[in-house]
């Protein structure tokens, strides 16, 4: 049962990290857009494209960390050997 608890703890940890990464990515993309493309007097652009980029970044980070965890926990695959005898 310890393995299940550890796995659940990692899931929670990766979820929190993914939310933080997604939020920071959103802020980074939106701020950079405003710094380079927005000029005084113009209305603010829509935030939705940047929210989507932040969500995608968070999901990709979570998926990457989850695949690393799966690879670490799964036993190494052993290639089946030939049934035929080898000749020297």
GROMACS .gro file of C-alpha atoms in nm:
model
   88
    1UNK     CA    1   0.000   0.000   0.000
    2UNK     CA    2   0.296   0.232   0.041
    3UNK     CA    3   0.343   0.245  -0.336
    4UNK     CA    4  -0.014   0.363  -0.387
    5UNK     CA    5   0.022   0.639  -0.128
    6UNK     CA    6   0.349   0.755  -0.282
    7UNK     CA    7   0.190   0.753  -0.627
    8UNK     CA    8  -0.102   0.962  -0.501
    9UNK     CA    9   0.138   1.206  -0.335
   10UNK     CA   10   0.330   1.243  -0.661
   11UNK     CA   11   0.001   1.299  -0.847
   12UNK     CA   12  -0.090   1.582  -0.608
   13UNK     CA   13   0.261   1.728  -0.628
   14UNK     CA   14   0.264   1.721  -1.008
   15UNK     CA   15  -0.086   1.873  -1.022
   16UNK     CA   16   0.016   2.167  -0.804
   17UNK     CA   17   0.336   2.214  -1.005
   18UNK     CA   18   0.139   2.202  -1.331
   19UNK     CA   19  -0.102   2.469  -1.208
   20UNK     CA   20   0.188   2.693  -1.106
   21UNK     CA   21   0.370   2.638  -1.437
   22UNK     CA   22   0.049   2.707  -1.631
   23UNK     CA   23  -0.017   3.028  -1.436
   24UNK     CA   24   0.340   3.150  -1.482
   25UNK     CA   25   0.332   3.062  -1.853
   26UNK     CA   26   0.009   3.260  -1.895
   27UNK     CA   27   0.160   3.561  -1.720
   28UNK     CA   28   0.480   3.532  -1.923
   29UNK     CA   29   0.303   3.510  -2.261
   30UNK     CA   30   0.053   3.789  -2.186
   31UNK     CA   31   0.312   4.024  -2.039
   32UNK     CA   32   0.549   3.972  -2.331
   33UNK     CA   33   0.266   4.035  -2.577
   34UNK     CA   34   0.177   4.358  -2.399
   35UNK     CA   35   0.538   4.472  -2.384
   36UNK     CA   36   0.606   4.418  -2.754
   37UNK     CA   37   0.274   4.474  -2.930
   38UNK     CA   38   0.052   4.694  -2.718
   39UNK     CA   39   0.076   5.071  -2.737
   40UNK     CA   40  -0.066   5.344  -2.520
   41UNK     CA   41  -0.423   5.431  -2.598
   42UNK     CA   42  -0.520   5.099  -2.755
   43UNK     CA   43  -0.775   4.875  -2.586
   44UNK     CA   44  -0.632   4.573  -2.406
   45UNK     CA   45  -0.627   4.255  -2.615
   46UNK     CA   46  -0.823   3.946  -2.524
   47UNK     CA   47  -0.666   3.725  -2.259
   48UNK     CA   48  -0.818   3.398  -2.383
   49UNK     CA   49  -0.540   3.299  -2.625
   50UNK     CA   50  -0.288   3.345  -2.344
   51UNK     CA   51  -0.502   3.151  -2.097
   52UNK     CA   52  -0.514   2.866  -2.349
   53UNK     CA   53  -0.135   2.878  -2.388
   54UNK     CA   54  -0.098   2.866  -2.009
   55UNK     CA   55  -0.332   2.567  -1.978
   56UNK     CA   56  -0.152   2.384  -2.259
   57UNK     CA   57   0.183   2.453  -2.091
   58UNK     CA   58   0.055   2.319  -1.759
   59UNK     CA   59  -0.091   2.007  -1.920
   60UNK     CA   60   0.231   1.939  -2.111
   61UNK     CA   61   0.436   1.981  -1.792
   62UNK     CA   62   0.205   1.742  -1.604
   63UNK     CA   63   0.220   1.487  -1.886
   64UNK     CA   64   0.601   1.507  -1.897
   65UNK     CA   65   0.635   1.454  -1.521
   66UNK     CA   66   0.378   1.172  -1.524
   67UNK     CA   67   0.561   0.990  -1.803
   68UNK     CA   68   0.887   1.020  -1.607
   69UNK     CA   69   0.712   0.869  -1.304
   70UNK     CA   70   0.564   0.585  -1.511
   71UNK     CA   71   0.903   0.508  -1.664
   72UNK     CA   72   1.069   0.508  -1.321
   73UNK     CA   73   0.807   0.277  -1.166
   74UNK     CA   74   0.767   0.030  -1.451
   75UNK     CA   75   1.003  -0.267  -1.452
   76UNK     CA   76   1.244  -0.279  -1.744
   77UNK     CA   77   1.117  -0.484  -2.032
   78UNK     CA   78   1.315  -0.796  -2.108
   79UNK     CA   79   1.344  -0.888  -2.473
   80UNK     CA   80   1.240  -1.247  -2.540
   81UNK     CA   81   1.525  -1.468  -2.650
   82UNK     CA   82   1.519  -1.681  -2.961
   83UNK     CA   83   1.391  -2.033  -2.910
   84UNK     CA   84   1.632  -2.163  -3.170
   85UNK     CA   85   1.981  -2.258  -3.053
   86UNK     CA   86   2.264  -2.043  -3.179
   87UNK     CA   87   2.556  -2.195  -3.357
   88UNK     CA   88   2.905  -2.062  -3.295
   0.00000   0.00000   0.00000
